[in-house]
Coordinates of C-alpha atoms in Angstrom, one line a residue:
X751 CA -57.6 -26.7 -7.8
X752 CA -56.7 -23.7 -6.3
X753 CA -54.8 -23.0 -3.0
X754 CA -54.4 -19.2 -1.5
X755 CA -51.3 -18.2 0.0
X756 CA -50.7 -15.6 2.8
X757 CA -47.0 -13.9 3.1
X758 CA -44.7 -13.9 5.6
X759 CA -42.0 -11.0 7.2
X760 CA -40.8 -8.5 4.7
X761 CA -43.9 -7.8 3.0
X762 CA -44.6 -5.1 5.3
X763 CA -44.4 -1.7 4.1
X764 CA -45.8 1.4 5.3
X765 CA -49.5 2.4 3.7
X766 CA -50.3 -1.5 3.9
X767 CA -53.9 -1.8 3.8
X768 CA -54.9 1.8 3.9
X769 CA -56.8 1.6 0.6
X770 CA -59.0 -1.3 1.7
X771 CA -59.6 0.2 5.2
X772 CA -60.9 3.7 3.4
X773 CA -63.4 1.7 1.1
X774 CA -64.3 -1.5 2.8
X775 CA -66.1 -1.6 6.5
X776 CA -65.1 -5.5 6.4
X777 CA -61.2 -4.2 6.8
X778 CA -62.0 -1.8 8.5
X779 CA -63.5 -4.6 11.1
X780 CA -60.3 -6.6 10.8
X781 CA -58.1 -3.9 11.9
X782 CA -60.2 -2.7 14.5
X783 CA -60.6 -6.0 16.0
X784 CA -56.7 -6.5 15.9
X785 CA -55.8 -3.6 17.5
X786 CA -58.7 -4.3 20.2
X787 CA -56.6 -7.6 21.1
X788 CA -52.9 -5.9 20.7
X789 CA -54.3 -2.6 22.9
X790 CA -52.1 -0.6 20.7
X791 CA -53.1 1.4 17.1
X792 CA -51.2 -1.3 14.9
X793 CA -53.8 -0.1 12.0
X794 CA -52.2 3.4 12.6
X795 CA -48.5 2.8 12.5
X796 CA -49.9 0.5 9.6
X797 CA -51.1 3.5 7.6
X798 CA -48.3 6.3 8.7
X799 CA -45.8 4.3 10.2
X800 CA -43.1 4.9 11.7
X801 CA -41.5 2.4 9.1
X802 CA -38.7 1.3 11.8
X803 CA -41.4 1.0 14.0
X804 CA -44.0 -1.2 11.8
X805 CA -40.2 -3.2 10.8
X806 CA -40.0 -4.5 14.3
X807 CA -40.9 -8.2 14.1
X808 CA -43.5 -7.8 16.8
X809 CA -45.4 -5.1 14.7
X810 CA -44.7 -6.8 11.6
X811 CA -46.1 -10.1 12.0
X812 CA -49.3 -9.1 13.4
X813 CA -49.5 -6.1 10.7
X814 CA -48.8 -8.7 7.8
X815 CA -51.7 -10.9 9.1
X816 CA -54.3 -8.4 9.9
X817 CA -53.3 -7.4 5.8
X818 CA -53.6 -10.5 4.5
X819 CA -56.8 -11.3 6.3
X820 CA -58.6 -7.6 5.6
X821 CA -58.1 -8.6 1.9
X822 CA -59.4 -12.1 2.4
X823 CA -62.5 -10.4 4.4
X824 CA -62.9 -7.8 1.9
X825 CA -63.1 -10.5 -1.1
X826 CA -65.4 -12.5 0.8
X827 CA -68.0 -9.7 2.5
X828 CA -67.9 -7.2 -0.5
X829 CA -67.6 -9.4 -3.4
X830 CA -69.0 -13.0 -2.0
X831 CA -66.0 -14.9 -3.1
X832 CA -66.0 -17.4 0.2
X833 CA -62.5 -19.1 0.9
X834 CA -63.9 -23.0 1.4
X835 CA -66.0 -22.6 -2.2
X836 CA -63.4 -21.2 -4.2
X837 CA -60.0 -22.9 -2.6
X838 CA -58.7 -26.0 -2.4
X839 CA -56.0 -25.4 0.3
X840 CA -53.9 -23.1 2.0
X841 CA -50.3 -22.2 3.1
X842 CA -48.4 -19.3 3.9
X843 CA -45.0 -18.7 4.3
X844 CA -43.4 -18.5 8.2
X845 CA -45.8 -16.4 10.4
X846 CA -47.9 -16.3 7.5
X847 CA -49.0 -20.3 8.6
X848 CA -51.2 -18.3 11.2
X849 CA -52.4 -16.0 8.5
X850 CA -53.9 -19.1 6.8
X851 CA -55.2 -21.0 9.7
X852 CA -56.8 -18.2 11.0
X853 CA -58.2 -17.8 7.3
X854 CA -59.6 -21.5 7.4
X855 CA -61.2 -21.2 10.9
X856 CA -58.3 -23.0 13.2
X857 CA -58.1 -19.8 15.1
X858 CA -59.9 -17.1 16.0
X859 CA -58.6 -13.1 14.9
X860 CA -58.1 -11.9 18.4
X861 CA -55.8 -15.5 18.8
X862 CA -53.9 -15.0 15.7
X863 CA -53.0 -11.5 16.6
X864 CA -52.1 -12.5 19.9
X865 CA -50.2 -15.4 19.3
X866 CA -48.1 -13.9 16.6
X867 CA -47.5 -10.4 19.0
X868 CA -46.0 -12.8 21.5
X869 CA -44.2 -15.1 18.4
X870 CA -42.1 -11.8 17.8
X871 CA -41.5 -11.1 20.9
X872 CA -40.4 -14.4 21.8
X873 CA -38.6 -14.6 18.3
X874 CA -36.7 -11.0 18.8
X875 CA -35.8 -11.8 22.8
X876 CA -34.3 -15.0 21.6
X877 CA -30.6 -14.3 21.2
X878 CA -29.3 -10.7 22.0
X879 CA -28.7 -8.5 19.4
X880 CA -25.6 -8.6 17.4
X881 CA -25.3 -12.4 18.1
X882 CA -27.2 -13.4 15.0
X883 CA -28.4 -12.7 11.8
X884 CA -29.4 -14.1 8.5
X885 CA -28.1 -13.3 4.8
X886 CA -30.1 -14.6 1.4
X887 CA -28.0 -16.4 -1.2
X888 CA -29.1 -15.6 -4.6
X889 CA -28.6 -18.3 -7.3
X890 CA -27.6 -20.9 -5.1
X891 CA -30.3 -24.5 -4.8
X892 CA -30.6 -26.0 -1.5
X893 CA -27.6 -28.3 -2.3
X894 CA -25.3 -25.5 -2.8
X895 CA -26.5 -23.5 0.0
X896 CA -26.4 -26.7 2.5
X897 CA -22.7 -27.0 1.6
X898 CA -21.9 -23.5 2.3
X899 CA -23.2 -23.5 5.3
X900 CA -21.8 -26.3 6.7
X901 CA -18.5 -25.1 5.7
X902 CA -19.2 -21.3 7.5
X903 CA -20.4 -22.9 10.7
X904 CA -16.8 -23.5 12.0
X905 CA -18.2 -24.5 15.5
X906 CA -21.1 -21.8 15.3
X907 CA -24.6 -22.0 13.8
X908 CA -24.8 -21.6 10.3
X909 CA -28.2 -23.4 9.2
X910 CA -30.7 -23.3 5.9
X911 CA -34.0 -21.2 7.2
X912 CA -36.2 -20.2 4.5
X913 CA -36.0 -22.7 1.0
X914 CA -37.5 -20.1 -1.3
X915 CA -37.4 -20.8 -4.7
X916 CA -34.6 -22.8 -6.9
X917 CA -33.3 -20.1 -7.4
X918 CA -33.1 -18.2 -3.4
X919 CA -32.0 -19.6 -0.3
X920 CA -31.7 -17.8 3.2
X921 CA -29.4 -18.9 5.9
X922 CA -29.7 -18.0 9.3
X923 CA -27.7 -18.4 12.0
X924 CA -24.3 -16.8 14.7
X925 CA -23.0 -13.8 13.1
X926 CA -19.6 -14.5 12.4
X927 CA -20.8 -18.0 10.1
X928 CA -23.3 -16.2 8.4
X929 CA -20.3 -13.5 7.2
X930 CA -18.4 -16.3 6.9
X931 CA -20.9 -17.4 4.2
X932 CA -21.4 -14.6 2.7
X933 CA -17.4 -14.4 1.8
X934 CA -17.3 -17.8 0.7
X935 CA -20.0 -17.6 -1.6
X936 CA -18.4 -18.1 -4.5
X937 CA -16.3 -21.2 -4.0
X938 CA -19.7 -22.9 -3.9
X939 CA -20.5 -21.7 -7.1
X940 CA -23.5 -19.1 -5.8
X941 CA -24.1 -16.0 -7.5
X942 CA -24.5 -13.8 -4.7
X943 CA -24.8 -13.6 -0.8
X944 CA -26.4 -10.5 1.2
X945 CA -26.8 -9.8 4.9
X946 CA -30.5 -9.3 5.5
X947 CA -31.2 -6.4 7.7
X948 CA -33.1 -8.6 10.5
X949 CA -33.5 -8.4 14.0
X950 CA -32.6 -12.0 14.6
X951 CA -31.5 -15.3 13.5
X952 CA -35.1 -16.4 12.8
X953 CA -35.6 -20.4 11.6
X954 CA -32.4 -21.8 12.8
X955 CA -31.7 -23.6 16.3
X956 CA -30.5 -20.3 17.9
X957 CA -34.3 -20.0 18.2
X958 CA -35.3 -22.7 20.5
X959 CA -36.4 -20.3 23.5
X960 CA -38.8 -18.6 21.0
X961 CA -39.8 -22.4 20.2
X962 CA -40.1 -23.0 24.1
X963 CA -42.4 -20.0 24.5
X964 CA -44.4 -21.2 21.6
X965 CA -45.2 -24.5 22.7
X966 CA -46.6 -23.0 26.1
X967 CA -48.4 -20.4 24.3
X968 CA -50.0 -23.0 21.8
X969 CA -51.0 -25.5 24.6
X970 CA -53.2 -22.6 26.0
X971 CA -54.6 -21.6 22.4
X972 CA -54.4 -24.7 20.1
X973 CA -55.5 -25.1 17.1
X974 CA -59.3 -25.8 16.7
X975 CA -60.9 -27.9 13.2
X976 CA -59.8 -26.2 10.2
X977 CA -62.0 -25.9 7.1
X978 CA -59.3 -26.9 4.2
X979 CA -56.3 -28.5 4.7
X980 CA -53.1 -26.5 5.4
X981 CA -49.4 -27.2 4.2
X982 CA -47.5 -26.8 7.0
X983 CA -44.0 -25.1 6.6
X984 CA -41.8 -27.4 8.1
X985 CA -43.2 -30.8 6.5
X986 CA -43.9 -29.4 3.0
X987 CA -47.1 -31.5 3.6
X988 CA -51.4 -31.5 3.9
X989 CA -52.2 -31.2 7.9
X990 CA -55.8 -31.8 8.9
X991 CA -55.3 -32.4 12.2
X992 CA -55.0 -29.9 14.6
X993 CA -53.3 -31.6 17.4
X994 CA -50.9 -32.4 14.6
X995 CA -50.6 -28.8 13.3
X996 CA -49.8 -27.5 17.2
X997 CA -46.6 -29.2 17.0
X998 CA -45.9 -28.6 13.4
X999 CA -45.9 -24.8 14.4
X1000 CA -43.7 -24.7 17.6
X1001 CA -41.2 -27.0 15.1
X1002 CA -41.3 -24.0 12.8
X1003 CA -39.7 -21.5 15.1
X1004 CA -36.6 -23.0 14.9
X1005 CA -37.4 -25.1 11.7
X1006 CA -36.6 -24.8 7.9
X1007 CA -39.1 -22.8 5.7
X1008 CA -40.3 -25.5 3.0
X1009 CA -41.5 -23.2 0.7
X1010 CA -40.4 -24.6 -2.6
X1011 CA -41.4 -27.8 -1.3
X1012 CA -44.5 -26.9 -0.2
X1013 CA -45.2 -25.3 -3.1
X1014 CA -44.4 -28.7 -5.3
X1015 CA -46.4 -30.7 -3.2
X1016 CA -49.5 -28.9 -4.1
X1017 CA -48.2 -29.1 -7.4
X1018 CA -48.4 -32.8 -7.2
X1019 CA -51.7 -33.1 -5.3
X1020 CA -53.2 -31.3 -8.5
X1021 CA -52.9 -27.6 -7.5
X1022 CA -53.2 -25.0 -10.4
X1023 CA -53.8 -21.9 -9.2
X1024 CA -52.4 -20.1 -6.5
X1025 CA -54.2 -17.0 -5.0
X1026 CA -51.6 -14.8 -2.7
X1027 CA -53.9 -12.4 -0.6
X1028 CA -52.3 -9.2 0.7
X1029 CA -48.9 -8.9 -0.7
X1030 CA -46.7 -9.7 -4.2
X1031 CA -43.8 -11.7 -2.7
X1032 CA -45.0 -16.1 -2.8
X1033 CA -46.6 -15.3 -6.2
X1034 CA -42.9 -15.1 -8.2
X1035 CA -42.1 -17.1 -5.8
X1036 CA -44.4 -20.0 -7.1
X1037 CA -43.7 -18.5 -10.7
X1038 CA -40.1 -19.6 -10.5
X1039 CA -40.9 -22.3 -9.0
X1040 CA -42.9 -23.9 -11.6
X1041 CA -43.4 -21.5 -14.5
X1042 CA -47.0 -23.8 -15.5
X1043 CA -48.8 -22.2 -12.2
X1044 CA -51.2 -19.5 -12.4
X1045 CA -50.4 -16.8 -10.3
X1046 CA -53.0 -14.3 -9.0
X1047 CA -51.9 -11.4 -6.0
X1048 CA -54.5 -9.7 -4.4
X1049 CA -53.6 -6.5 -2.6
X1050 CA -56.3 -3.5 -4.4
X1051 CA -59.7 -3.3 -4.5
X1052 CA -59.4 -3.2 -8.6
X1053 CA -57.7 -6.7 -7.9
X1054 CA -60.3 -7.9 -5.8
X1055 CA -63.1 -7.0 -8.3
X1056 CA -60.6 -8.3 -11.4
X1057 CA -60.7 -11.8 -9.5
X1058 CA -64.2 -11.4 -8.6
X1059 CA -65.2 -11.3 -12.0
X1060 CA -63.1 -14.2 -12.7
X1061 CA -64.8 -16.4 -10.3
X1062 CA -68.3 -15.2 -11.4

């Protein structure tokens, strides 16, 4: 069995999808039809930047999408590897849920683009800036890391927001816990703890107007049948339903990132393979994880024909 994954913030980086939009007309399609919705050049600032410009979380989630779903386009247009005869399930990690529910047919390109424009602003409008922030502990597990933050919070928010990896936990929350966290690091036995350089507190309950706008947003564009199931973020679990799914993704906003969870529940349901499309961070992510899964990132055109071949 084999699920594909599509990535979430940070993956962004200036350049992104150039080389598929110079030799494919099926990304070329995707990025036309996303800056169509957005009425702005995202594909542009995509391919030249600015850099601080395509950093801002309501460039960067629709620029990650439009990545990951060019390369899913490309591989099924130009080299006839179709998602629902070659995949199993998908997932992706925080906005990158959209990625893979527009991938599977629950929404439309123009919806996902739209939905995750308004997501950052939403997201970045949430709590002014300065207020929060969020800082990655490296070597800590989930236990470790729910302990630490519980002793930071002192009154404030200090809350788990992305589970990676055994091996990686983020924290998010009110900026004086999370540098509280950060200093106390050690006396939880954690190797490391780093400020992230965010815009916001994203996935902790400082988010809850984001969440708000979300659920209003959603209620007007909701989820329609998806072709494969999807393993939602926040339940670390298979959602067919879309009605179900709807709520699942205004619960994310403000919700833990399940990501090693999610990625041992496929795992379990007899997942093998994992397919990332249009970046290199879940795949050693999944490879830490559980060292048995076969990990595959697409991102070239070479890689697209190396996996094309593969399925052949």
């Amino acid at each position: 069995m084999r699920a594909f994954l599509f990535p979430g913030q940070g993956s962004q980086k200036v350049g992104m999808g150039a080389e598929l939009a110079d030799a494919s007309e099926a990304a070329r399609d995707v990025f036309g039809e996303v800056d169509e919705a957005l009425l702005q050049k995202l594909s542009t600032m995509m391919r030249e930047g600015p850099e601080d410009q395509l950093t801002l979380t309501t460039n960067a989630q629709p620029a990650i999408m439009a990545n990951a779903i060019a390369t899913l386009r490309v591989l099924e247009r130009d080299f006839g590897i179709k998602l629902e005869a070659h995949g199993h399930c998908v997932a992706g990690h925080s906005l990158g849920e959209y990625a893979a529910l527009c991938a599977v047919g629950a929404f439309s390109l123009t919806d996902t683009a739209r939905l995750l424009k308004l997501r950052g602003r939403a997201m970045q409008s949430a709590v002014p800036v300065g207020e929060g922030t969020m800082a990655v502990l490296l070597g800590a597990d989930i236990e470790q890391a729910k302990a630490l933050a519980d002793a930071a919070a002192q009154g404030e928010i200090c809350e788990i927001a992305n589970d990676n990896d055994p091996t990686q936990v983020v924290i998010s929350g009110h900026t004086a816990a999370i540098e509280r966290a950060v200093v106390l690091v050690k006396e939880f036995g954690i190797k490391r703890g780093m400020i992230l350089n965010v815009s916001a507190p994203f996935h902790c309950s400082l988010m809850q107007p984001a969440a708000d706008r979300m659920a209003e947003a959603l209620t007007i564009t909701s989820p329609a049948a998806f072709t494969l199931p999807v393993y939602a973020n926040v339940s670390a679990a298979a959602v067919t339903d879309p009605e179900h799914e709807r709520a699942l993704l205004v619960e994310q906003v403000t919700g833990r990132v399940r990501w090693r969870e999610s990625v041992l529940a496929m795992r379990a349901d007899g997942v093998e393979s994992f397919v990332e499309l249009g970046g290199k961070v879940l795949g050693p992510m999944v490879s830490r994880i559980d060292k048995d899964a076969q990990v595959t990132n697409l991102v070239t055109m070479a890689d697209l024909e190396a996996f094309a071949k593969e399925m052949a």
